[in-house]
Each structure stands twice: as C-alpha cells, then as structure tokens.
Short mmCIF file of C-alpha atoms and ligand atoms in Angstrom, two decimals:
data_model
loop_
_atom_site.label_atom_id
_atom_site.label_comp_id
_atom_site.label_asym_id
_atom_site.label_seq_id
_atom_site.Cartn_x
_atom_site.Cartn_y
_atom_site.Cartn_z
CA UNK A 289 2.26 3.82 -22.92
CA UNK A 290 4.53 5.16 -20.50
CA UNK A 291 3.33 4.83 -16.95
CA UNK A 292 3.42 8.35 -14.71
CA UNK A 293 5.30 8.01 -11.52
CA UNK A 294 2.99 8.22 -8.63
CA UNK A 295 3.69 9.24 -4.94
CA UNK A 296 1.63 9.19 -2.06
CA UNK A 297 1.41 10.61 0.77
CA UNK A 298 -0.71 9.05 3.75
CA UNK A 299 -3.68 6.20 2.91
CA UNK A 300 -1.66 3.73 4.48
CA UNK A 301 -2.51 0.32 5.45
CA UNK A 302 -6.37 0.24 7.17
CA UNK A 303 -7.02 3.57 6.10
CA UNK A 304 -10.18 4.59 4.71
CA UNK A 305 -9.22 6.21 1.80
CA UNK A 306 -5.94 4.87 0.95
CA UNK A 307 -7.48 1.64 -1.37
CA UNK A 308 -9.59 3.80 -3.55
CA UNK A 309 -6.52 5.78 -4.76
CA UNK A 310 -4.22 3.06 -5.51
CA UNK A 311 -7.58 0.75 -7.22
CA UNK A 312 -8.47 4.33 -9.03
CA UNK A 313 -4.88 5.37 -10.14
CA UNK A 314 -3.92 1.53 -11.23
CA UNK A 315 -7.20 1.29 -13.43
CA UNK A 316 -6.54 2.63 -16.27
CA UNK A 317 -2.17 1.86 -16.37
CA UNK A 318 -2.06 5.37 -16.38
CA UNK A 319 0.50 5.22 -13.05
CA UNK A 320 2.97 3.17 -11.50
CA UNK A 321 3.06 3.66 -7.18
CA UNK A 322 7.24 4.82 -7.36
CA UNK A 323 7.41 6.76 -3.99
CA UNK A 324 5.64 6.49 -0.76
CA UNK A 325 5.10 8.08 3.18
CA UNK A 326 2.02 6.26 3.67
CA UNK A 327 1.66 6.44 7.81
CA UNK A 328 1.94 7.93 10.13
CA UNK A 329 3.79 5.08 11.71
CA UNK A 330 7.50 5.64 9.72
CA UNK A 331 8.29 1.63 9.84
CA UNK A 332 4.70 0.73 8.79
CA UNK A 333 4.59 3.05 5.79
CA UNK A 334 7.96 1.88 4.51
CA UNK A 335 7.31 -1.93 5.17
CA UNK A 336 3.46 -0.92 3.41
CA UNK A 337 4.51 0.77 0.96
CA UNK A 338 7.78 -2.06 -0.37
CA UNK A 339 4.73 -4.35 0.07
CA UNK A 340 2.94 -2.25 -2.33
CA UNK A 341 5.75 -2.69 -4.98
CA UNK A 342 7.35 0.56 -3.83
CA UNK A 343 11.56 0.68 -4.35
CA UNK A 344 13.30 0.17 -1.25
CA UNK A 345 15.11 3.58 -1.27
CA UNK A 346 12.26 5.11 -3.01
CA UNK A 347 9.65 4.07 0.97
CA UNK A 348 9.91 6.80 2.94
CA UNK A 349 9.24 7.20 6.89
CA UNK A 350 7.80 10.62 6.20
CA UNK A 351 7.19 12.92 3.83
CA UNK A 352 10.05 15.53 4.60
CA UNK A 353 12.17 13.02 3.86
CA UNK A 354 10.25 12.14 0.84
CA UNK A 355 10.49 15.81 -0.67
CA UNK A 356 14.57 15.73 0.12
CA UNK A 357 14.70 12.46 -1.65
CA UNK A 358 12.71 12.74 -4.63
CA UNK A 359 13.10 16.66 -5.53
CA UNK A 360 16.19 16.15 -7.16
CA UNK A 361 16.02 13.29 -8.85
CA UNK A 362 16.32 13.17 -12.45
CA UNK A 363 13.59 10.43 -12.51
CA UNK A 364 11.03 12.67 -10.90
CA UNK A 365 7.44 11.78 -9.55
CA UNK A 366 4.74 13.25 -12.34
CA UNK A 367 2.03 13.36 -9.49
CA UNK A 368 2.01 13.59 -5.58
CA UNK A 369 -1.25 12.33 -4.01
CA UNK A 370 -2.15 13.42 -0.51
CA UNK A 371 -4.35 11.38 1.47
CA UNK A 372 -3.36 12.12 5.41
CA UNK A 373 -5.94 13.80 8.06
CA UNK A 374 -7.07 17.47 6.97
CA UNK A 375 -4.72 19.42 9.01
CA UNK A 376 -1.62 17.93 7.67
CA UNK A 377 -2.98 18.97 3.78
CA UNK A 378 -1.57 22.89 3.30
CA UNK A 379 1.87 22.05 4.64
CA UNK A 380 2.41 18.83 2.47
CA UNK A 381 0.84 20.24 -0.89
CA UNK A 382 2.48 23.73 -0.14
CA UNK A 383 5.96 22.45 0.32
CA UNK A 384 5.46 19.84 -3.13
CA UNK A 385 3.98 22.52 -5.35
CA UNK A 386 6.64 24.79 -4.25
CA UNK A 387 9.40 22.06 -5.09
CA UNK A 388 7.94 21.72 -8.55
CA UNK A 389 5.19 18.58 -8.20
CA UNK A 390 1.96 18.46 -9.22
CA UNK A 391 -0.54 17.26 -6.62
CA UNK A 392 -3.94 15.71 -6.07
CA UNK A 393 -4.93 16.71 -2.88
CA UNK A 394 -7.38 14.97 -0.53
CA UNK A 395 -10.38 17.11 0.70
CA UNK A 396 -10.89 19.79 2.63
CA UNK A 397 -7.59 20.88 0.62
CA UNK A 398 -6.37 23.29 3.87
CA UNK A 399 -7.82 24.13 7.30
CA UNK A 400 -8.72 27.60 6.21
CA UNK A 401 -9.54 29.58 3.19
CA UNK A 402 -6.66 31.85 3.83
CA UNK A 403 -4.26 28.72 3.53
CA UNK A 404 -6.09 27.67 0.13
CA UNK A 405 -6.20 31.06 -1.52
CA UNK A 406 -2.03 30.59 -0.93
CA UNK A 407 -2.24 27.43 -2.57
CA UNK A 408 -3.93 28.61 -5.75
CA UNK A 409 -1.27 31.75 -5.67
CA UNK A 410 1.35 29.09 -5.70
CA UNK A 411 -0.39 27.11 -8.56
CA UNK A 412 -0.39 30.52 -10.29
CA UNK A 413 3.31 31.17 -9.52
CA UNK A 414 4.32 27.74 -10.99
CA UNK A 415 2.27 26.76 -13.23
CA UNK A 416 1.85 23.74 -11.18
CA UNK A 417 -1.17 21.52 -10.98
CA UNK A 418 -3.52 21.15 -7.81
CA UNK A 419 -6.27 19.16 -7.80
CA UNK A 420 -8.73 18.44 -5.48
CA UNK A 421 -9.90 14.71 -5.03
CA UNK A 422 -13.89 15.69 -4.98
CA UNK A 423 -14.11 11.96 -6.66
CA UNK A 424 -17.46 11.70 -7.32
CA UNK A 425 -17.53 14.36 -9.94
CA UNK A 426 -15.97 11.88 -12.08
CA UNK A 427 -19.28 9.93 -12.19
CA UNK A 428 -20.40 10.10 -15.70
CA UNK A 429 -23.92 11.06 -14.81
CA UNK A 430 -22.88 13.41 -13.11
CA UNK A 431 -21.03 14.91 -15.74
CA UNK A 432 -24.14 14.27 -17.51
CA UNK A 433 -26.24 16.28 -15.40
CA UNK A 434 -23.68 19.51 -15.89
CA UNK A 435 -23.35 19.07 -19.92
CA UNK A 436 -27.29 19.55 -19.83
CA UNK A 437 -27.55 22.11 -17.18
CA UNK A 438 -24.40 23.74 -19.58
CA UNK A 439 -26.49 23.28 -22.74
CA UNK A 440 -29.98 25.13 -21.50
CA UNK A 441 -32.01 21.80 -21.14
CA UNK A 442 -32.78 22.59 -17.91
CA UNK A 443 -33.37 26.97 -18.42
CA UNK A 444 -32.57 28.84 -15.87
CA UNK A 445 -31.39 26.54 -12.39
CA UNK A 446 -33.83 27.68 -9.50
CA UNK A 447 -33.21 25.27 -6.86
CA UNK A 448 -30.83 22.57 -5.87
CA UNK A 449 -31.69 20.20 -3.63
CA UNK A 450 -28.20 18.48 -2.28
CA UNK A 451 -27.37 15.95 0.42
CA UNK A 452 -24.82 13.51 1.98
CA UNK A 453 -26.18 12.16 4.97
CA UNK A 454 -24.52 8.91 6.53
CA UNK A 455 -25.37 7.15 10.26
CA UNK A 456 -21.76 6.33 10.75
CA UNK A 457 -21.30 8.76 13.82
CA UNK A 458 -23.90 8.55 15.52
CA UNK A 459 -23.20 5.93 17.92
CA UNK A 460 -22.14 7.74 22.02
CA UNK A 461 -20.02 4.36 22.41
CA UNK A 462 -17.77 4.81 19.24
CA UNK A 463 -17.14 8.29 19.36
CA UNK A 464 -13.72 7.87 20.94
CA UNK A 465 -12.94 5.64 18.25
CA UNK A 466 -9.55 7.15 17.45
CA UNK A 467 -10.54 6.92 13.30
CA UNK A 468 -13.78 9.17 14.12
CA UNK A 469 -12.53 11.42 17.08
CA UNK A 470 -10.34 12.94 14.70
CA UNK A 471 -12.97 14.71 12.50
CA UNK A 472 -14.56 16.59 15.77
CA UNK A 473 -11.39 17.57 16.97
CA UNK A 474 -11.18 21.56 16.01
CA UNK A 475 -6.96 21.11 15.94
CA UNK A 476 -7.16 18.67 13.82
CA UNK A 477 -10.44 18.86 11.38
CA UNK A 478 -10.45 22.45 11.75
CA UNK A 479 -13.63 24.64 11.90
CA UNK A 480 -15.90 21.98 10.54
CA UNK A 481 -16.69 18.29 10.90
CA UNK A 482 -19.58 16.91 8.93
CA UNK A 483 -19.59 19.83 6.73
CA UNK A 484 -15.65 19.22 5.88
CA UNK A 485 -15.99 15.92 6.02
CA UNK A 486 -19.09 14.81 3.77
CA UNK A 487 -21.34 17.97 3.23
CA UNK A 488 -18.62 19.29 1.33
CA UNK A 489 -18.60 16.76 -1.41
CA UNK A 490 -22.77 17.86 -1.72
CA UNK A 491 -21.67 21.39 -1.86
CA UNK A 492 -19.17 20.90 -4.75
CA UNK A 493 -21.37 18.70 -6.52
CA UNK A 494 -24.36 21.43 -6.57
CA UNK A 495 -21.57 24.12 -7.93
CA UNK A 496 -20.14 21.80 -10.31
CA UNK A 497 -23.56 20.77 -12.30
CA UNK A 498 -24.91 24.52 -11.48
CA UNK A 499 -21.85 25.73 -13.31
CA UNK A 500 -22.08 28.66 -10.64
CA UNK A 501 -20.13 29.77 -7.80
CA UNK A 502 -21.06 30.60 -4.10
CA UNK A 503 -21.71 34.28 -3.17
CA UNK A 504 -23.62 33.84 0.33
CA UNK A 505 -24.75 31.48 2.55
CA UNK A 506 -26.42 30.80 5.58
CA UNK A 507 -25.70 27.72 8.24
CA UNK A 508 -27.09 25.88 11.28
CA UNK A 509 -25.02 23.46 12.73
CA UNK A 510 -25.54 20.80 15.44
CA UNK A 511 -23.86 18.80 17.79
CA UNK A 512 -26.22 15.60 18.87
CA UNK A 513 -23.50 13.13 19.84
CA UNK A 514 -21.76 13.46 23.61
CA UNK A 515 -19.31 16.28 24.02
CA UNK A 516 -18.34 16.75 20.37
CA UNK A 517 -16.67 20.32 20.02
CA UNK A 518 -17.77 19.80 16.26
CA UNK A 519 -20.97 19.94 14.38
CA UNK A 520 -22.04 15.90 13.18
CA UNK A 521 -25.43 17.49 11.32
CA UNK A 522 -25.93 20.89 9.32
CA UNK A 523 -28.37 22.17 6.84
CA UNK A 524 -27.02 24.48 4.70
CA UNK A 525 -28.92 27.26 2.31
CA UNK A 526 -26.54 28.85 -0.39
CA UNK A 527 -27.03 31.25 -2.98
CA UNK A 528 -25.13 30.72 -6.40
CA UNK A 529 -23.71 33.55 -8.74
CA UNK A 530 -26.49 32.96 -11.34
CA UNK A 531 -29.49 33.24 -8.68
CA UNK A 532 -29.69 29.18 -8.01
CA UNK A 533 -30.77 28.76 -4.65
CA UNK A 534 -28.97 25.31 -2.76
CA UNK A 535 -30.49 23.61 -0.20
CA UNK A 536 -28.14 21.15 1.49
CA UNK A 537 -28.28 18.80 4.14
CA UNK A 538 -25.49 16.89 5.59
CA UNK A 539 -25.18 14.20 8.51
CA UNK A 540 -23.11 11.85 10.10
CA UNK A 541 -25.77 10.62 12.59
CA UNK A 542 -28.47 9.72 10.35
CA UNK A 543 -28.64 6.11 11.27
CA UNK A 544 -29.87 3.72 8.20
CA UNK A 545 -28.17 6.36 5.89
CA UNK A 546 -25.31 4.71 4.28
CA UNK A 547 -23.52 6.84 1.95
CA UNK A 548 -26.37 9.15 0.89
CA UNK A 549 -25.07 11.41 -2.22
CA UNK A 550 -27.89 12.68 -3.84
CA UNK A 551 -28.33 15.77 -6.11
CA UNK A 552 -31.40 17.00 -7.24
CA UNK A 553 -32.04 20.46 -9.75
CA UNK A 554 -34.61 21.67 -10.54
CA UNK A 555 -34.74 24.39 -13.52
CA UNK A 556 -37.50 26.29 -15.13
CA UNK A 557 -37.64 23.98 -18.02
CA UNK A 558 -36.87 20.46 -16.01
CA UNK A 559 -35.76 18.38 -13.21
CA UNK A 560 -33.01 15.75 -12.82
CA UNK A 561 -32.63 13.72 -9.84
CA UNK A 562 -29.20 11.35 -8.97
CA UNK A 563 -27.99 9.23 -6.10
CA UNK A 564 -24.37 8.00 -5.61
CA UNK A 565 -25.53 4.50 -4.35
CA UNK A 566 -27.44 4.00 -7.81
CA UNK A 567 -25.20 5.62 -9.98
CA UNK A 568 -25.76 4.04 -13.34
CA UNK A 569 -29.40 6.07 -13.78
CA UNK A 570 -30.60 9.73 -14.03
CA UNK A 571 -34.06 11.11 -13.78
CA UNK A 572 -35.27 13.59 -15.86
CA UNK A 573 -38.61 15.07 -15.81
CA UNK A 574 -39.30 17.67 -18.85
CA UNK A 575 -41.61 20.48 -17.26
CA UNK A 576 -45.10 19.14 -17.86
CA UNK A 577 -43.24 15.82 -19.28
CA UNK A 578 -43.00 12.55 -18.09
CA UNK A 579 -39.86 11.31 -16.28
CA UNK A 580 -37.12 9.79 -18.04
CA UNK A 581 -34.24 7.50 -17.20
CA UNK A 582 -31.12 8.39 -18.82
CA UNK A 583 -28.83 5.17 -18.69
CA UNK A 584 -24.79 5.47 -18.17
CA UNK A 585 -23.36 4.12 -20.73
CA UNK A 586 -25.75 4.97 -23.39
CA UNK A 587 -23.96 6.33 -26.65
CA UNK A 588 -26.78 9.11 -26.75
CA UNK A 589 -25.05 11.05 -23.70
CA UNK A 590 -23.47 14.04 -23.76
CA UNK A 591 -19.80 13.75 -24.68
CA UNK A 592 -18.75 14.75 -21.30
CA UNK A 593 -20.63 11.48 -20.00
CA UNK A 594 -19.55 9.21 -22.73
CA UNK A 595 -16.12 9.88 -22.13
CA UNK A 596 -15.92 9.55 -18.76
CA UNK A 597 -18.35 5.85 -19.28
CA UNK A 598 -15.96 3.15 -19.46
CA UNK A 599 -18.12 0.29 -19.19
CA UNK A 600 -20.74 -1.22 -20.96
CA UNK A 601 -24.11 -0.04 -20.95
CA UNK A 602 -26.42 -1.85 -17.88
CA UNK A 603 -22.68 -3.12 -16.42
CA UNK A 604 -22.29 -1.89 -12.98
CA UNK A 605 -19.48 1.10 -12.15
CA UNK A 606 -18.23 -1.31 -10.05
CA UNK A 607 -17.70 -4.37 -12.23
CA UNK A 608 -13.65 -3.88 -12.46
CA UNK A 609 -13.22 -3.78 -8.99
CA UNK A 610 -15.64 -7.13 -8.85
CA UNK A 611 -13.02 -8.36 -11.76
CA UNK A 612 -10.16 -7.17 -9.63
CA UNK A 613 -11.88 -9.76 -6.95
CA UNK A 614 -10.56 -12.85 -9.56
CA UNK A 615 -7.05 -11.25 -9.61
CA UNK A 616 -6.85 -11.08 -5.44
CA UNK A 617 -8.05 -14.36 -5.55
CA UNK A 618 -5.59 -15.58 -8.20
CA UNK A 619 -2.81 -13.89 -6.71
CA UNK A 620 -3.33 -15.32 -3.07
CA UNK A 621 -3.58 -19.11 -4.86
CA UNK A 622 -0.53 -18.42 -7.10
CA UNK A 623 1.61 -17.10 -3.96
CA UNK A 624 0.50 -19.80 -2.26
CA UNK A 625 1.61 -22.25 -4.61
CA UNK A 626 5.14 -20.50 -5.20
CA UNK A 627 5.71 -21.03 -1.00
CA UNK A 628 4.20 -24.49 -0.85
CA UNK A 629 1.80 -22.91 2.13
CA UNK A 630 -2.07 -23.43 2.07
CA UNK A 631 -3.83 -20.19 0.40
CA UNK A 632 -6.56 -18.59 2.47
CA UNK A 633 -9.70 -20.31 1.74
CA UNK A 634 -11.95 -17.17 1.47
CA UNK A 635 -9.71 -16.84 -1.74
CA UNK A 636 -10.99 -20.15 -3.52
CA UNK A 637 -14.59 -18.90 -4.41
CA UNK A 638 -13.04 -17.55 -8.08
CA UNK A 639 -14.54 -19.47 -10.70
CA UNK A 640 -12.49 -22.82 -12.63
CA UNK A 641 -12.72 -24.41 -15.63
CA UNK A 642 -15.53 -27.08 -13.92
CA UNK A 643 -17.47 -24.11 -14.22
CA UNK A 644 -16.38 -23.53 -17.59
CA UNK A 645 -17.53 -27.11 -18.01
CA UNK A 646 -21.40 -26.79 -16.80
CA UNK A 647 -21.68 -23.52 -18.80
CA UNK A 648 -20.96 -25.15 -22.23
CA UNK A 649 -23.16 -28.48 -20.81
CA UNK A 650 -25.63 -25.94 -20.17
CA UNK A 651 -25.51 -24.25 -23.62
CA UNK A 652 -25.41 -27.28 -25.05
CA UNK A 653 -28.66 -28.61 -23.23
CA UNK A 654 -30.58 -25.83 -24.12
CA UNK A 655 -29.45 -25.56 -27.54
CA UNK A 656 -30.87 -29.15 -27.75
CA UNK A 657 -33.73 -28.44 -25.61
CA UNK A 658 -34.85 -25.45 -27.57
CA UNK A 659 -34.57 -27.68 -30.98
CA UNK A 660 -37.02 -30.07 -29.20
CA UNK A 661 -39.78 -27.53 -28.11
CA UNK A 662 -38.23 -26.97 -24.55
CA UNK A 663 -38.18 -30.69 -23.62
CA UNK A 664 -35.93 -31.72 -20.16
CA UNK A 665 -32.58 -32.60 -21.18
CA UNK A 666 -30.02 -34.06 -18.30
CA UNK A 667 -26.77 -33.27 -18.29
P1 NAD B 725 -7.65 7.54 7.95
O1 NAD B 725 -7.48 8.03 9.33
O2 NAD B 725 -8.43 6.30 7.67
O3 NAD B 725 -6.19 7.32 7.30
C1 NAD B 725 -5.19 8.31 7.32
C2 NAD B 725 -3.88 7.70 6.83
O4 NAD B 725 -2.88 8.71 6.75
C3 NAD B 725 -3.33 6.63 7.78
O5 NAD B 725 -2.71 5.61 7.01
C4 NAD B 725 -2.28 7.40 8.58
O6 NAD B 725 -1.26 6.56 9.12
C5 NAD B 725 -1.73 8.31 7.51
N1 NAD B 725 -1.10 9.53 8.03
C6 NAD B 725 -1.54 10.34 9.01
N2 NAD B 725 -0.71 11.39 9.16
C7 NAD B 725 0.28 11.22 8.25
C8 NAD B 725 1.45 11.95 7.92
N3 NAD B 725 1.76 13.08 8.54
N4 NAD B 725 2.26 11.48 6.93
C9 NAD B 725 1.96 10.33 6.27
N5 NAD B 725 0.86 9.59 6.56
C10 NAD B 725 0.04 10.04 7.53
O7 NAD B 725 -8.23 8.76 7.14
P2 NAD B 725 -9.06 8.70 5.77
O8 NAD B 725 -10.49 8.51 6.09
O9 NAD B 725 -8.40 7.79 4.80
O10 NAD B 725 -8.95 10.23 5.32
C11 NAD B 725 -7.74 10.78 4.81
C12 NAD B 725 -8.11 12.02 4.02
O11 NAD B 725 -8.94 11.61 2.92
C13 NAD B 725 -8.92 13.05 4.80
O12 NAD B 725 -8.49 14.33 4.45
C14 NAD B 725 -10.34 12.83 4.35
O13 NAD B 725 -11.11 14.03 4.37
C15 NAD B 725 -10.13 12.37 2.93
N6 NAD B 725 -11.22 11.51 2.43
C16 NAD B 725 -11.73 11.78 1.20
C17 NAD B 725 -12.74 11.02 0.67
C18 NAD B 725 -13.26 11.35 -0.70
O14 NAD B 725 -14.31 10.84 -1.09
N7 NAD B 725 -12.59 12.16 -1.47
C19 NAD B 725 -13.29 9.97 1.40
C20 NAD B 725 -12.73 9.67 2.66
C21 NAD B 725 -11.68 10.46 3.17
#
C-alpha cells in the first residue's frame, strides 16, 4: 500500500489537539507526515516537525510558505490537515482548496457562516474535498445509533437529548491561561466559545444520528467565569427538518464533568442512550421492552458499525494507543542504547521476557494444578 502524503498545519508540540491527528492518521499506514507548519513559533514548528520525521526542505515556518512550496510540486500532498486556533481556519483551508488540496479541517471550520458557505462553493468549484474533523462521529456506536435511526428501528425521532459538558474552565485563577483565554476572546474564537468549542460536537452528533438538518433554534447563553466576553455554558433547543426536537446542553464550567459526550434519542418506537467516556456500549430500550446493551464489536451490528469496529469485541477503543505505549517505551530504550545515555526510567515499565517467563510458569502450574483437583503448586 502506498502511503498518502500528509501535511499539517498547526497541532504543534504541547498542543491539545495536535497528538490525536498524527496517532489517528498513523493508525491505520494509511499516511506518511511529508509537510509541516506546525506553530505558531516558525523555528519550533520546523525543528517539531524534522523531529517528527518531516524532510528538511519539506518543515515549514508557516503555512504561506508551505502553500508556495508544496503547490507545485510534482510529488504533491494528498491531504492538508488544519489544526491551528479557529480564526486562522477560512484563510488556510480557502487558500489550499483553491490551490488544488484536499483538506481536513479542524472545527468550527470558519468564524462565520458566510465564510463556510464560501468554502463549500469552493469545494463545488473544484471538486475538492473538505472535511470537517467532528471525530467522534467515527465511533462505531455511533454510527450504530444512525444505521438504526436510518433503518426505522427507532420510528419517527421525537426528541434528542444531547450534551458535552466539561469543568475545565471554570476555575477564576486559570482563565488567563493563555491556552483557555483564547476561546473567550470574540477576535479570535469568534461569536461563540463553549458552543464553538464543545457544544458543537453535541450539535453535530444529534444531526448526524437524526439524519436531519437544523431549521430553527433557540439559545441562552451564560457567562459565569470573571470578565469573559464569551459564553462558558449554553442550553440549546433546536428543531430538525423532520420535526425532531434537540435539547442540548453544553459547559465548560461544570466542575467533575470530564469530557461529557452523551447522546440520547428517543423515537416513537425506542430509545438509545451513548456516552463518549464508555464508548464500547449502547442502550437500547424497545418501547414497552426491556433495555438492551448493544456491544462494539459485535458481528451482529449494522454494517456501518462493523466497519468502522476495528478491534475485538470487549477490547477497549483505546487498546492501540495502550499498544503504542510498548513502542514509546521501546523506542526511548533502543535510542538510548544507540547513544550509550541512560533511557528515562518512566520508560522501563514495558513488559520482558521474565514476564514471559512467570506467564508460562503460571500456565504450567495451573495446568498441573487443575490435573490434581486445584491443589497448591509452587513455582
Ligand atoms: P492549542 O492552542 O493547544 O494548539 C494550537 C497549535 O496551533 C499550537 O501548536 C500553535 O503553535 C499552532 N498555531 C497557532 N497558530 C498557527 C498558525 N497560524 N500556523 C501554524 N500553527 C499555528 O489548540 P488546540 O486545542 O489543539 O485546538 C486547535 C484546533 O483544534 C481548534 O480549532 C480547536 O477547536 C480544534 N479542536 C478540535 C477537537 C476535536 O475533537 N475535533 C478537540 C480539540 C481542539
């Protein structure tokens, strides 16, 4: 398999975002990191990015100059990713779509939905891609949940009951924090904070398994922490094209939230109920039927679900990135070894062949033990 040559654009070193890109787009092998502007910092993107495996010529100090250096090259970039702070987002995916790339765009995709509707003209004009990195539509129960809502399980969708509330704003002392006074800046995060921010993720999710689009809705916003110019809570009511009603709530000062993703519909036949920070399940309650828990991973889901379920059945989303955990470790040891220096020690916890040892001892003992009706057996 050919690898696709990636670029990026922002999600440099320390930033939030920038990790779950390069972990997502290496998964697979689908994409090789070729070209990079990663910071806003031009010296610390290039040095980050030749770090990253990035060509010399190919680490760029911004992305101007990445567009003049990588437009006409006959060995072009097959994707752009764009992962800098909202307001920089129309000029950067404008200016690559219109140069012939296709990009996956970070959300909020612009500022305002003037500067998107230009952005899907362009995609029009060009026949270019744009996506939009609303990432957690790629869990498979989520899929799940729109394949049945798509098939009629659930009848007609009344009610949606959407949130993503997190408590990661709402301390007064942090809020000049230069990595959250961004997002309730209005010249830089636009109209919108929490909404933009997190809400918006809630909001695509309810459209996405509705299989409907917005016509009307109505907000109230608030501002609880210090002077913020921006809301950091809103609840949300918005009516979808085939008569679902959305309820959603979104916070960034709902302390002992962590990361709270949750969808819930509700249809005139049945209800399904599913939570980004347990993932791997999905309630559904039949009208008048008991509730069931559909399992990721379970050959029985809807195609849309099976395909997107790499793992095994009962083996956490997260077990490759737990894998990747050996690698880091092994990679840290190896380097080590290559420069004769002494590898960090919180990199020596991956497991060795003494473990290897104990684990045949041990299924060796209890082979033996079993045979002798679960008597003690040293090893
Ligand atoms: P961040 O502040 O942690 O990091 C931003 C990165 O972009 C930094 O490395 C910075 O140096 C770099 N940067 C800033 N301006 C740049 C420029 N002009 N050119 C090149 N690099 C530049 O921000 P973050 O939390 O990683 O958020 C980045 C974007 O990702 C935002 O639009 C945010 O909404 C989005 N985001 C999406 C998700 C999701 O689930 N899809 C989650 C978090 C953030």
């Amino acid at each position: 398999m050919t690898r696709l040559k990636w670029g990026m654009i922002g999600g440099g070193e320390g930033s939030q975002i920038g990790p779950a890109h390069r972990i997502s787009a290496s998964l697979d092998g689908h994409f090789q990191l070729t070209a990079a502007a990663l910071d806003i910092d031009p010296e610390r993107g290039k040095s980050y990015a030749v770090q990253l495996g990035v060509a010399e010529d190919r680490a760029y100090g911004n992305w101007q100059e990445m567009l003049a250096g990588e437009r006409d090259r006959p060995d072009r970039l097959d994707l752009v990713t764009i992962a800098t702070p909202n307001a920089t987002h129309f000029e950067i995916s404008r200016a690559f779509l219109e140069a012939g790339f296709h990009v996956l765009c970070e959300k909020p995709l612009t500022m305002t939905a003037d500067e998107a509707e230009q952005i899907v003209a362009i995609t029009s004009e060009t026949g270019r891609i744009c996506a939009v990195n609303y990432g957690y539509s790629g869990y498979p129960l989520v899929r799940q949940m729109r394949a049945m809502v798509a098939e009629g399980e659930l009848g007609r969708i009344r009610l949606i009951k959407a949130e993503f509330a997190h408590g990661f704003h709402a301390d007064a002392e942090e809020a000049d924090n230069p990595r959250i006074r961004w997002r309730y800046d209005p010249e830089q995060a636009g109209t919108s904070a929490v909404f933009a921010d997190a809400g918006i993720h809630a909001f695509h999710m309810a459209c996405f398994v509705a299989g409907q689009t917005p016509t009307e809705l109505s907000a109230d916003f608030a501002s609880m922490v210090g002077d913020r110019q921006l809301e950091d809570d809103a609840m949300i009511n918005i009516r979808l094209s085939d008569g679902a009603l959305c309820r959603l709530w979104t916070s960034a000062i709902a302390v002992g939230r962590m990361h709270g993703l949750t969808l819930q519909v509700f249809g005139e036949k049945g209800g399904l109920s599913w939570q980004q920070q347990h993932p791997e399940q999905l309630h559904w309650t039949p009208l008048n039927g008991r509730t069931q828990i559909l399992e990721r991973g379970d050959a029985a889901l809807s195609p849309q679900a099976v395909r997107a379920s790499r793992i095994p059945i009962g083996h956490a989303e997260g077990m490759p990135v737990a894998f990747a955990n050996i690698y880091h470790d092994l990679a840290e040891v190896l380097r080590a070894k290559k420069l004769g220096s002494a590898a960090d020690p919180l990199a020596l916890d991956y497991p060795t062949a003494l473990d290897g040892l104990w684990s045949m001892r041990a299924i060796e003992a209890a082979a033996k033990s079993a045979k002798s009706g679960g008597a003690w057996v040293g090893m």
